[in-house]
Amino acid sequence: MEEIIAIFIAAVLSWVNFVLIDIWMGLPEAPGVKGAGAIGKSIEKRGGDLGGGFFSGNIVCSPDASAGTLLASCAYYAFGSPEGGLIAALFVYFGNRICADPGYAGTSGALTTTILIWLTSFIGIAPQNFIVGMVLAALTIQGLYHPVTSKLIGKMARKMNRKVIQDN
Amino acid sequence: MITTANVLSYVIVVASALIVALILRLPLLPEKPMRQSWTISIIFPTIIIAIGLFAIINYFKVYNNIYSAIIIGIFSAIFSKYLLERAFPKPDLG
Amino acid sequence: MYINSTVIRMLEETIIAIIVIYMVLRLFVTLDRLERMPYLNVINFSVAAIITIQNPSPLGAVTSMIYFIMATVAANAIAFTIDKIGEIEHDSD
Amino acid sequence: MIVIDFPYAAVVLMIVGALGGILQTRPIDKILMLAVLGDGLISMMSVYGYLDVAMASSFITFVGIIILMIGLIRTLEIKKAKGELH
């Protein structure tokens, strides 16, 4: 029972971490590549919000703070020390440059996740709980029902002053 | 495992990379809409590359001394100044 | 202690397996092509997680990173191609 | 407590990828289902501990998918230039 509570807390923490960093780094503003714009317009056509759609498409098309959170917790769990998070930040930066992205979101996501896991290890939440928590968080954003989650992301983006920039 | 001696090594890596990058005249920060700029600066890629490379070497516990820390700082500054644009070029399509 | 740690790993494996089976069935049922891409992304997340959970070693972590980055590049190419094919067929009408 | 081992989920991934690749007719759907099949194969290999095979296979599968995509776009452009599309 304690493990289920730990996984739930880790899921909430990683959800807040990657959604806040992705919105702050401007993912709902514009699609980085062409396929992300197509996914966003498809979600808007099915009754969602355009900013949330661009957010979802950018997560699909390049490794952003969601990938930073997942890979940093994986590397922390495998290397057994906070050095894994630093190695994961390096790998995520190279992966971002391959996918035609500047790479600020993924690297800062990996570093903040490393600090977060190191802080929560004192209250008994292990890194493998963060791995499963990140998969659950990605499920709630990408997998359940796109119109509701894209409206929620669009509302948060408008509150954090990251509106959609119409350029085309 | 990060101990106090290794924290000193990480500080030496950061200081070495910062000094060599200042000599090579990289800018300290990207320009103002920071989340969209492609400028290679000291804070964003150089120190990240230096810390990541030194963490890989530090895990294997063979070359984790001060001299390799200084060499990795110099190498990461030179890499991000001259080779990074050539290895991972900026995309031209929007 | 050993039994406790295996029980923890079983719990995580069960959660990830349920997520993968749900997502792949939903991907098979859906007909819209662009709607499938987020579901494929969740499958990539789950597989990258299970590689490290089953193999807690540095090689497992490196395998997970390489898998996830290459899968993201492939998803980028698939989404770009779906958009491009729509453009080509729409122009030819 | 109910326990599901991950190889069952990998088997479901591979069966769905193979069935989808057979049943769906457009080339883009077939290649997307090939990606699902590759996911199942790589997860099955890595669950049983063959990490080097999984690493090489993840390189080869996804680079192959990218090359197939480039070939598909080129084929459609040539068909459109010849006027054979529709």
Tab-separated table of C-alpha atoms in Angstrom:
chain	number	residue	atom	x	y	z
A	1	MET	CA	0.000	0.000	0.000
A	2	GLU	CA	2.872	2.358	0.717
A	3	GLU	CA	4.262	1.760	-2.761
A	4	ILE	CA	0.961	2.773	-4.367
A	5	ILE	CA	0.962	6.025	-2.389
A	6	ALA	CA	4.596	6.652	-3.381
A	7	ILE	CA	3.801	6.049	-7.052
A	8	PHE	CA	0.823	8.422	-6.843
A	9	ILE	CA	2.928	11.182	-5.246
A	10	ALA	CA	5.686	10.657	-7.841
A	11	ALA	CA	3.136	10.817	-10.668
A	12	VAL	CA	1.737	14.127	-9.392
A	13	LEU	CA	5.235	15.592	-8.945
A	14	SER	CA	6.442	14.590	-12.408
A	15	TRP	CA	3.167	15.809	-14.008
A	16	VAL	CA	3.586	19.233	-12.433
A	17	ASN	CA	7.303	19.281	-13.310
A	18	PHE	CA	7.044	18.530	-16.987
A	19	VAL	CA	3.860	20.476	-17.696
A	20	LEU	CA	5.154	23.645	-16.017
A	21	ILE	CA	8.571	23.477	-17.723
A	22	ASP	CA	7.095	22.696	-21.135
A	23	ILE	CA	4.609	25.564	-20.940
A	24	TRP	CA	7.252	27.957	-19.598
A	25	MET	CA	9.614	27.075	-22.446
A	26	GLY	CA	6.898	27.983	-24.938
A	27	LEU	CA	5.681	24.704	-26.393
A	28	PRO	CA	2.033	25.864	-26.833
A	29	GLU	CA	3.150	28.956	-28.758
A	30	ALA	CA	4.180	27.506	-32.093
A	31	PRO	CA	4.870	24.096	-33.662
A	32	GLY	CA	8.590	23.460	-33.884
A	33	VAL	CA	8.375	21.157	-36.908
A	34	LYS	CA	5.725	20.565	-39.563
A	35	GLY	CA	4.235	17.350	-38.177
A	36	ALA	CA	3.585	18.951	-34.781
A	37	GLY	CA	1.407	21.583	-36.471
A	38	ALA	CA	-0.557	18.842	-38.232
A	39	ILE	CA	-1.205	16.983	-34.944
A	40	GLY	CA	-2.279	20.216	-33.256
A	41	LYS	CA	-4.711	21.109	-36.015
A	42	SER	CA	-6.121	17.565	-35.898
A	43	ILE	CA	-6.785	17.882	-32.154
A	44	GLU	CA	-8.407	21.286	-32.701
A	45	LYS	CA	-10.650	19.776	-35.392
A	46	ARG	CA	-11.828	17.117	-32.930
A	47	GLY	CA	-12.992	19.748	-30.456
A	48	GLY	CA	-9.876	20.710	-28.513
A	49	ASP	CA	-7.749	23.772	-28.026
A	50	LEU	CA	-5.063	24.811	-30.545
A	51	GLY	CA	-2.415	25.610	-27.919
A	52	GLY	CA	-2.903	22.268	-26.207
A	53	GLY	CA	-2.723	20.565	-29.582
A	54	PHE	CA	0.606	22.224	-30.376
A	55	PHE	CA	1.816	21.144	-26.909
A	56	SER	CA	0.882	17.533	-27.620
A	57	GLY	CA	2.387	17.575	-31.106
A	58	ASN	CA	5.642	19.061	-29.880
A	59	ILE	CA	5.906	16.323	-27.234
A	60	VAL	CA	5.403	13.678	-29.929
A	61	CYS	CA	7.887	15.161	-32.376
A	62	SER	CA	10.891	15.993	-30.195
A	63	PRO	CA	12.203	14.911	-26.781
A	64	ASP	CA	11.150	17.757	-24.482
A	65	ALA	CA	10.842	18.009	-20.711
A	66	SER	CA	8.727	14.840	-20.648
A	67	ALA	CA	11.621	12.860	-22.119
A	68	GLY	CA	13.983	14.689	-19.782
A	69	THR	CA	11.932	13.606	-16.758
A	70	LEU	CA	11.685	9.976	-17.893
A	71	LEU	CA	15.321	9.553	-18.906
A	72	ALA	CA	16.691	11.365	-15.858
A	73	SER	CA	14.730	9.121	-13.504
A	74	CYS	CA	15.806	6.049	-15.516
A	75	ALA	CA	19.461	7.038	-15.328
A	76	TYR	CA	19.206	7.920	-11.622
A	77	TYR	CA	17.742	4.466	-10.978
A	78	ALA	CA	20.345	2.652	-13.073
A	79	PHE	CA	23.479	4.541	-12.015
A	80	GLY	CA	22.351	4.738	-8.406
A	81	SER	CA	23.482	8.292	-7.819
A	82	PRO	CA	22.637	11.830	-9.038
A	83	GLU	CA	25.355	11.606	-11.705
A	84	GLY	CA	22.883	9.705	-13.886
A	85	GLY	CA	20.714	12.784	-14.192
A	86	LEU	CA	23.648	14.794	-15.524
A	87	ILE	CA	24.455	12.096	-18.112
A	88	ALA	CA	20.785	12.001	-19.108
A	89	ALA	CA	20.840	15.791	-19.584
A	90	LEU	CA	23.764	15.441	-22.020
A	91	PHE	CA	22.001	12.686	-24.013
A	92	VAL	CA	18.713	14.590	-24.123
A	93	TYR	CA	20.546	17.687	-25.388
A	94	PHE	CA	22.093	15.746	-28.280
A	95	GLY	CA	18.735	14.131	-29.064
A	96	ASN	CA	17.095	17.542	-29.136
A	97	ARG	CA	19.670	18.866	-31.571
A	98	ILE	CA	19.048	15.873	-33.853
A	99	CYS	CA	15.291	16.621	-33.824
A	100	ALA	CA	15.747	20.303	-34.854
A	101	ASP	CA	15.031	21.877	-31.482
A	102	PRO	CA	17.135	24.342	-29.446
A	103	GLY	CA	17.020	21.979	-26.485
A	104	TYR	CA	16.275	24.210	-23.521
A	105	ALA	CA	13.179	22.321	-22.355
A	106	GLY	CA	14.669	18.835	-22.269
A	107	THR	CA	17.876	19.796	-20.515
A	108	SER	CA	16.223	21.899	-17.825
A	109	GLY	CA	13.618	19.177	-17.319
A	110	ALA	CA	16.320	16.572	-16.733
A	111	LEU	CA	18.225	18.784	-14.285
A	112	THR	CA	15.115	19.752	-12.258
A	113	THR	CA	14.046	16.102	-12.121
A	114	THR	CA	17.452	15.142	-10.749
A	115	ILE	CA	17.116	17.737	-7.985
A	116	LEU	CA	13.517	16.627	-7.314
A	117	ILE	CA	14.421	12.940	-6.962
A	118	TRP	CA	17.377	13.780	-4.742
A	119	LEU	CA	15.116	15.838	-2.471
A	120	THR	CA	12.290	13.290	-2.298
A	121	SER	CA	14.656	10.393	-1.614
A	122	PHE	CA	14.809	11.640	1.978
A	123	ILE	CA	11.088	10.978	2.488
A	124	GLY	CA	11.194	7.500	0.981
A	125	ILE	CA	10.209	7.879	-2.698
A	126	ALA	CA	12.527	5.757	-4.830
A	127	PRO	CA	13.551	6.578	-8.449
A	128	GLN	CA	11.608	3.620	-9.876
A	129	ASN	CA	8.438	5.192	-8.530
A	130	PHE	CA	9.304	8.248	-10.602
A	131	ILE	CA	9.691	6.106	-13.739
A	132	VAL	CA	6.194	4.633	-13.395
A	133	GLY	CA	4.847	8.028	-12.357
A	134	MET	CA	6.182	9.606	-15.545
A	135	VAL	CA	4.508	6.917	-17.664
A	136	LEU	CA	1.212	7.594	-15.853
A	137	ALA	CA	1.619	11.352	-16.396
A	138	ALA	CA	2.261	10.855	-20.119
A	139	LEU	CA	-0.826	8.624	-20.239
A	140	THR	CA	-3.008	11.357	-18.740
A	141	ILE	CA	-1.737	13.961	-21.209
A	142	GLN	CA	-1.518	11.924	-24.414
A	143	GLY	CA	-3.685	8.884	-24.031
A	144	LEU	CA	-7.045	9.391	-22.364
A	145	TYR	CA	-9.200	11.992	-24.117
A	146	HIS	CA	-7.555	14.720	-26.136
A	147	PRO	CA	-10.172	17.555	-26.130
A	148	VAL	CA	-10.396	17.832	-22.329
A	149	THR	CA	-6.644	17.701	-21.685
A	150	SER	CA	-5.893	20.130	-24.524
A	151	LYS	CA	-8.427	22.608	-23.103
A	152	LEU	CA	-6.787	22.270	-19.675
A	153	ILE	CA	-3.312	22.865	-21.150
A	154	GLY	CA	-4.603	25.834	-23.158
A	155	LYS	CA	-6.111	27.402	-20.046
A	156	MET	CA	-2.856	26.960	-18.129
A	157	ALA	CA	-0.868	28.403	-21.049
A	158	ARG	CA	-3.087	31.486	-21.210
A	159	LYS	CA	-2.660	31.965	-17.470
A	160	MET	CA	1.137	31.717	-17.822
A	161	ASN	CA	1.165	34.244	-20.719
A	162	ARG	CA	2.143	31.781	-23.446
A	163	LYS	CA	-0.547	32.302	-26.075
A	164	VAL	CA	-0.620	30.810	-29.565
A	165	ILE	CA	1.299	32.950	-32.071
A	166	GLN	CA	-0.498	32.820	-35.409
A	167	ASP	CA	2.199	33.103	-38.039
A	168	ASN	CA	0.843	31.162	-40.982
B	1	MET	CA	28.621	8.392	-6.071
B	2	ILE	CA	28.966	12.085	-5.444
B	3	THR	CA	31.169	12.863	-2.452
B	4	THR	CA	32.781	16.071	-1.259
B	5	ALA	CA	36.002	15.409	-3.211
B	6	ASN	CA	33.977	14.918	-6.383
B	7	VAL	CA	32.037	18.122	-5.785
B	8	LEU	CA	35.408	19.898	-5.862
B	9	SER	CA	36.121	18.191	-9.206
B	10	TYR	CA	32.782	19.366	-10.596
B	11	VAL	CA	33.557	22.930	-9.504
B	12	ILE	CA	36.929	22.677	-11.281
B	13	VAL	CA	35.217	21.422	-14.472
B	14	VAL	CA	32.772	24.356	-14.450
B	15	ALA	CA	35.513	26.888	-13.745
B	16	SER	CA	37.805	25.507	-16.465
B	17	ALA	CA	35.059	25.483	-19.083
B	18	LEU	CA	33.978	29.010	-18.118
B	19	ILE	CA	37.496	30.470	-18.285
B	20	VAL	CA	38.354	28.871	-21.647
B	21	ALA	CA	34.983	29.882	-23.105
B	22	LEU	CA	35.533	33.467	-21.947
B	23	ILE	CA	38.931	33.446	-23.654
B	24	LEU	CA	37.283	32.130	-26.847
B	25	ARG	CA	34.696	35.001	-26.595
B	26	LEU	CA	31.495	32.997	-26.371
B	27	PRO	CA	28.562	35.095	-25.085
B	28	LEU	CA	27.525	34.510	-21.479
B	29	LEU	CA	23.772	34.184	-22.124
B	30	PRO	CA	21.615	33.804	-25.263
B	31	GLU	CA	19.775	36.893	-26.460
B	32	LYS	CA	16.522	37.948	-24.964
B	33	PRO	CA	13.612	35.740	-26.120
B	34	MET	CA	15.734	33.011	-24.652
B	35	ARG	CA	13.551	30.015	-25.410
B	36	GLN	CA	13.766	30.539	-29.196
B	37	SER	CA	17.377	31.568	-29.766
B	38	TRP	CA	19.913	29.218	-31.313
B	39	THR	CA	22.950	31.083	-29.970
B	40	ILE	CA	25.683	28.927	-28.457
B	41	SER	CA	26.576	30.521	-25.133
B	42	ILE	CA	28.472	29.660	-21.977
B	43	ILE	CA	25.585	28.843	-19.667
B	44	PHE	CA	23.478	26.668	-21.865
B	45	PRO	CA	25.448	24.171	-23.906
B	46	THR	CA	29.045	24.526	-22.712
B	47	ILE	CA	28.613	23.852	-19.009
B	48	ILE	CA	25.985	21.164	-19.666
B	49	ILE	CA	28.380	19.320	-22.007
B	50	ALA	CA	31.267	19.683	-19.547
B	51	ILE	CA	29.294	18.368	-16.552
B	52	GLY	CA	27.811	15.472	-18.552
B	53	LEU	CA	31.156	14.333	-19.941
B	54	PHE	CA	32.794	14.529	-16.551
B	55	ALA	CA	29.925	12.557	-14.979
B	56	ILE	CA	30.524	9.745	-17.497
B	57	ILE	CA	34.228	9.649	-16.643
B	58	ASN	CA	33.597	10.019	-12.918
B	59	TYR	CA	31.372	6.915	-12.874
B	60	PHE	CA	34.194	4.587	-13.933
B	61	LYS	CA	36.536	5.849	-11.190
B	62	VAL	CA	39.747	5.575	-13.230
B	63	TYR	CA	40.495	9.067	-14.469
B	64	ASN	CA	38.481	11.069	-11.942
B	65	ASN	CA	41.242	13.449	-10.911
B	66	ILE	CA	41.781	17.194	-11.259
B	67	TYR	CA	43.829	17.065	-14.478
B	68	SER	CA	41.142	15.228	-16.434
B	69	ALA	CA	38.624	17.754	-15.076
B	70	ILE	CA	40.681	20.633	-16.521
B	71	ILE	CA	41.140	18.791	-19.849
B	72	ILE	CA	37.403	18.090	-20.144
B	73	GLY	CA	36.579	21.746	-19.485
B	74	ILE	CA	38.977	22.888	-22.225
B	75	PHE	CA	37.661	20.244	-24.635
B	76	SER	CA	33.983	21.118	-24.067
B	77	ALA	CA	34.651	24.828	-24.636
B	78	ILE	CA	36.518	24.154	-27.882
B	79	PHE	CA	33.842	21.654	-28.972
B	80	SER	CA	30.965	24.061	-28.432
B	81	LYS	CA	32.813	26.925	-30.090
B	82	TYR	CA	34.035	25.268	-33.290
B	83	LEU	CA	32.509	21.803	-33.754
B	84	LEU	CA	28.908	21.951	-32.495
B	85	GLU	CA	27.512	23.954	-35.420
B	86	ARG	CA	29.155	21.493	-37.776
B	87	ALA	CA	28.047	18.328	-35.966
B	88	PHE	CA	24.416	19.351	-35.326
B	89	PRO	CA	23.557	22.090	-37.838
B	90	LYS	CA	20.710	24.548	-37.384
B	91	PRO	CA	17.672	23.485	-39.476
B	92	ASP	CA	16.797	25.759	-42.349
B	93	LEU	CA	13.125	24.833	-42.744
B	94	GLY	CA	10.634	26.505	-40.433
C	1	MET	CA	14.029	-7.163	1.885
C	2	TYR	CA	14.545	-9.143	-1.327
C	3	ILE	CA	10.900	-10.270	-1.474
C	4	ASN	CA	9.786	-6.712	-0.822
C	5	SER	CA	11.872	-5.328	-3.689
C	6	THR	CA	10.621	-7.975	-6.137
C	7	VAL	CA	7.036	-7.169	-5.149
C	8	ILE	CA	7.689	-3.497	-5.899
C	9	ARG	CA	9.120	-4.331	-9.306
C	10	MET	CA	6.151	-6.609	-10.065
C	11	LEU	CA	3.768	-3.779	-9.244
C	12	GLU	CA	5.463	-1.401	-11.659
C	13	GLU	CA	5.662	-4.057	-14.367
C	14	THR	CA	1.935	-4.748	-13.983
C	15	ILE	CA	1.014	-1.060	-14.240
C	16	ILE	CA	3.143	-0.553	-17.367
C	17	ALA	CA	1.810	-3.743	-18.995
C	18	ILE	CA	-1.804	-2.629	-18.442
C	19	ILE	CA	-1.011	0.790	-19.959
C	20	VAL	CA	0.670	-0.780	-22.997
C	21	ILE	CA	-2.208	-3.210	-23.672
C	22	TYR	CA	-4.831	-0.443	-23.351
C	23	MET	CA	-2.904	1.914	-25.629
C	24	VAL	CA	-2.187	-0.632	-28.334
C	25	LEU	CA	-5.810	-1.772	-28.490
C	26	ARG	CA	-6.947	1.824	-28.751
C	27	LEU	CA	-4.366	2.467	-31.487
C	28	PHE	CA	-5.677	-0.532	-33.420
C	29	VAL	CA	-9.300	0.593	-33.181
C	30	THR	CA	-8.729	4.260	-34.099
C	31	LEU	CA	-9.040	5.095	-37.796
C	32	ASP	CA	-7.760	8.698	-37.857
C	33	ARG	CA	-4.053	8.665	-38.649
C	34	LEU	CA	-2.998	11.785	-36.767
C	35	GLU	CA	-4.952	10.710	-33.681
C	36	ARG	CA	-2.758	7.606	-33.457
C	37	MET	CA	0.514	9.458	-32.975
C	38	PRO	CA	0.041	10.401	-29.254
C	39	TYR	CA	-0.895	6.791	-28.502
C	40	LEU	CA	2.310	5.627	-30.193
C	41	ASN	CA	4.172	8.146	-28.055
C	42	VAL	CA	2.750	6.601	-24.861
C	43	ILE	CA	3.904	3.160	-26.069
C	44	ASN	CA	7.411	4.556	-26.628
C	45	PHE	CA	7.446	5.980	-23.085
C	46	SER	CA	6.346	2.635	-21.632
C	47	VAL	CA	8.931	0.589	-23.510
C	48	ALA	CA	11.733	2.979	-22.547
C	49	ALA	CA	10.600	2.646	-18.923
C	50	ILE	CA	10.430	-1.151	-18.936
C	51	ILE	CA	13.939	-1.484	-20.419
C	52	THR	CA	15.445	0.253	-17.404
C	53	ILE	CA	13.142	-1.342	-14.831
C	54	GLN	CA	14.064	-4.838	-15.996
C	55	ASN	CA	17.800	-4.080	-16.363
C	56	PRO	CA	19.002	-1.756	-13.592
C	57	SER	CA	22.518	-1.262	-14.936
C	58	PRO	CA	24.320	1.536	-16.843
C	59	LEU	CA	23.990	-0.387	-20.108
C	60	GLY	CA	20.238	-0.569	-19.538
C	61	ALA	CA	20.045	3.179	-19.053
C	62	VAL	CA	22.065	3.842	-22.214
C	63	THR	CA	19.864	1.410	-24.179
C	64	SER	CA	16.759	3.176	-22.910
C	65	MET	CA	18.087	6.614	-23.910
C	66	ILE	CA	19.130	5.456	-27.402
C	67	TYR	CA	15.800	3.688	-27.929
C	68	PHE	CA	13.732	6.688	-26.868
C	69	ILE	CA	15.669	9.218	-28.952
C	70	MET	CA	15.615	7.071	-32.090
C	71	ALA	CA	11.888	6.341	-31.615
C	72	THR	CA	11.197	10.070	-31.312
C	73	VAL	CA	13.101	10.769	-34.530
C	74	ALA	CA	11.047	8.067	-36.273
C	75	ALA	CA	7.772	9.509	-34.910
C	76	ASN	CA	8.869	12.928	-36.192
C	77	ALA	CA	9.401	11.434	-39.649
C	78	ILE	CA	6.029	9.624	-39.581
C	79	ALA	CA	4.115	12.787	-38.606
C	80	PHE	CA	5.931	14.840	-41.269
C	81	THR	CA	5.084	12.200	-43.900
C	82	ILE	CA	1.400	12.085	-42.923
C	83	ASP	CA	1.204	15.864	-43.313
C	84	LYS	CA	3.097	15.777	-46.634
C	85	ILE	CA	0.904	12.990	-48.064
C	86	GLY	CA	-2.201	14.991	-47.149
C	87	GLU	CA	-0.793	17.995	-49.005
C	88	ILE	CA	0.077	15.982	-52.127
C	89	GLU	CA	-3.282	14.215	-52.346
C	90	HIS	CA	-5.196	17.388	-51.596
C	91	ASP	CA	-3.446	19.250	-54.405
C	92	SER	CA	-4.121	16.510	-56.929
C	93	ASP	CA	-7.902	16.715	-56.621
D	1	MET	CA	-2.687	-9.145	-6.068
D	2	ILE	CA	-2.974	-9.614	-9.814
D	3	VAL	CA	0.354	-9.681	-11.645
D	4	ILE	CA	0.871	-9.322	-15.384
D	5	ASP	CA	4.363	-10.031	-16.701
D	6	PHE	CA	5.590	-7.714	-19.379
D	7	PRO	CA	6.189	-10.414	-22.071
D	8	TYR	CA	2.410	-10.772	-22.422
D	9	ALA	CA	2.168	-7.073	-23.268
D	10	ALA	CA	5.052	-7.447	-25.737
D	11	VAL	CA	3.233	-10.336	-27.390
D	12	VAL	CA	0.111	-8.189	-27.686
D	13	LEU	CA	2.231	-5.434	-29.283
D	14	MET	CA	3.705	-7.814	-31.850
D	15	ILE	CA	0.365	-9.481	-32.709
D	16	VAL	CA	-1.392	-6.141	-33.140
D	17	GLY	CA	1.464	-4.797	-35.250
D	18	ALA	CA	1.425	-7.830	-37.551
D	19	LEU	CA	-2.376	-7.901	-37.886
D	20	GLY	CA	-2.528	-4.168	-38.546
D	21	GLY	CA	0.201	-4.420	-41.145
D	22	ILE	CA	-1.770	-7.114	-42.920
D	23	LEU	CA	-5.269	-5.685	-42.646
D	24	GLN	CA	-4.714	-2.013	-43.437
D	25	THR	CA	-4.199	-1.102	-47.046
D	26	ARG	CA	-2.486	2.300	-47.187
D	27	PRO	CA	1.365	2.279	-47.162
D	28	ILE	CA	1.609	4.896	-44.394
D	29	ASP	CA	-0.552	2.750	-42.082
D	30	LYS	CA	1.568	-0.270	-42.831
D	31	ILE	CA	4.763	1.584	-41.861
D	32	LEU	CA	3.193	2.903	-38.638
D	33	MET	CA	2.210	-0.647	-37.708
D	34	LEU	CA	5.789	-1.709	-38.517
D	35	ALA	CA	6.905	0.768	-35.835
D	36	VAL	CA	4.538	-0.917	-33.330
D	37	LEU	CA	5.932	-4.343	-34.304
D	38	GLY	CA	9.469	-3.077	-33.763
D	39	ASP	CA	8.512	-1.748	-30.339
D	40	GLY	CA	7.232	-5.156	-29.293
D	41	LEU	CA	10.333	-6.908	-30.597
D	42	ILE	CA	12.764	-4.544	-28.858
D	43	SER	CA	10.893	-4.732	-25.539
D	44	MET	CA	10.811	-8.530	-25.720
D	45	MET	CA	14.555	-8.669	-26.366
D	46	SER	CA	15.383	-6.275	-23.566
D	47	VAL	CA	13.113	-7.983	-21.009
D	48	TYR	CA	15.137	-11.179	-21.408
D	49	GLY	CA	18.415	-9.300	-21.114
D	50	TYR	CA	19.827	-9.089	-24.636
D	51	LEU	CA	20.683	-5.417	-24.364
D	52	ASP	CA	23.247	-5.210	-27.170
D	53	VAL	CA	20.810	-6.764	-29.630
D	54	ALA	CA	18.144	-4.331	-28.469
D	55	MET	CA	20.481	-1.347	-28.962
D	56	ALA	CA	21.515	-2.367	-32.487
D	57	SER	CA	17.936	-3.264	-33.359
D	58	SER	CA	16.593	0.105	-32.211
D	59	PHE	CA	19.133	1.856	-34.450
D	60	ILE	CA	18.390	-0.325	-37.477
D	61	THR	CA	14.572	-0.370	-37.152
D	62	PHE	CA	14.051	3.360	-36.798
D	63	VAL	CA	16.656	4.430	-39.337
D	64	GLY	CA	14.976	1.986	-41.732
D	65	ILE	CA	11.595	3.601	-41.023
D	66	ILE	CA	13.033	7.048	-41.822
D	67	ILE	CA	14.480	5.784	-45.127
D	68	LEU	CA	11.135	4.134	-46.022
D	69	MET	CA	9.382	7.455	-45.357
D	70	ILE	CA	11.753	9.327	-47.685
D	71	GLY	CA	11.147	6.711	-50.378
D	72	LEU	CA	7.365	6.940	-49.941
D	73	ILE	CA	7.337	10.735	-50.343
D	74	ARG	CA	9.583	10.485	-53.418
D	75	THR	CA	7.321	7.839	-54.997
D	76	LEU	CA	4.195	9.912	-54.462
D	77	GLU	CA	5.829	13.014	-55.924
D	78	ILE	CA	6.881	11.100	-59.045
D	79	LYS	CA	3.358	9.661	-59.391
D	80	LYS	CA	1.869	13.119	-59.052
D	81	ALA	CA	4.254	14.580	-61.651
D	82	LYS	CA	3.282	11.809	-64.087
D	83	GLY	CA	-0.406	12.390	-63.385
D	84	GLU	CA	-1.105	8.857	-62.182
D	85	LEU	CA	-2.553	9.921	-58.845
D	86	HIS	CA	-6.365	9.621	-59.115
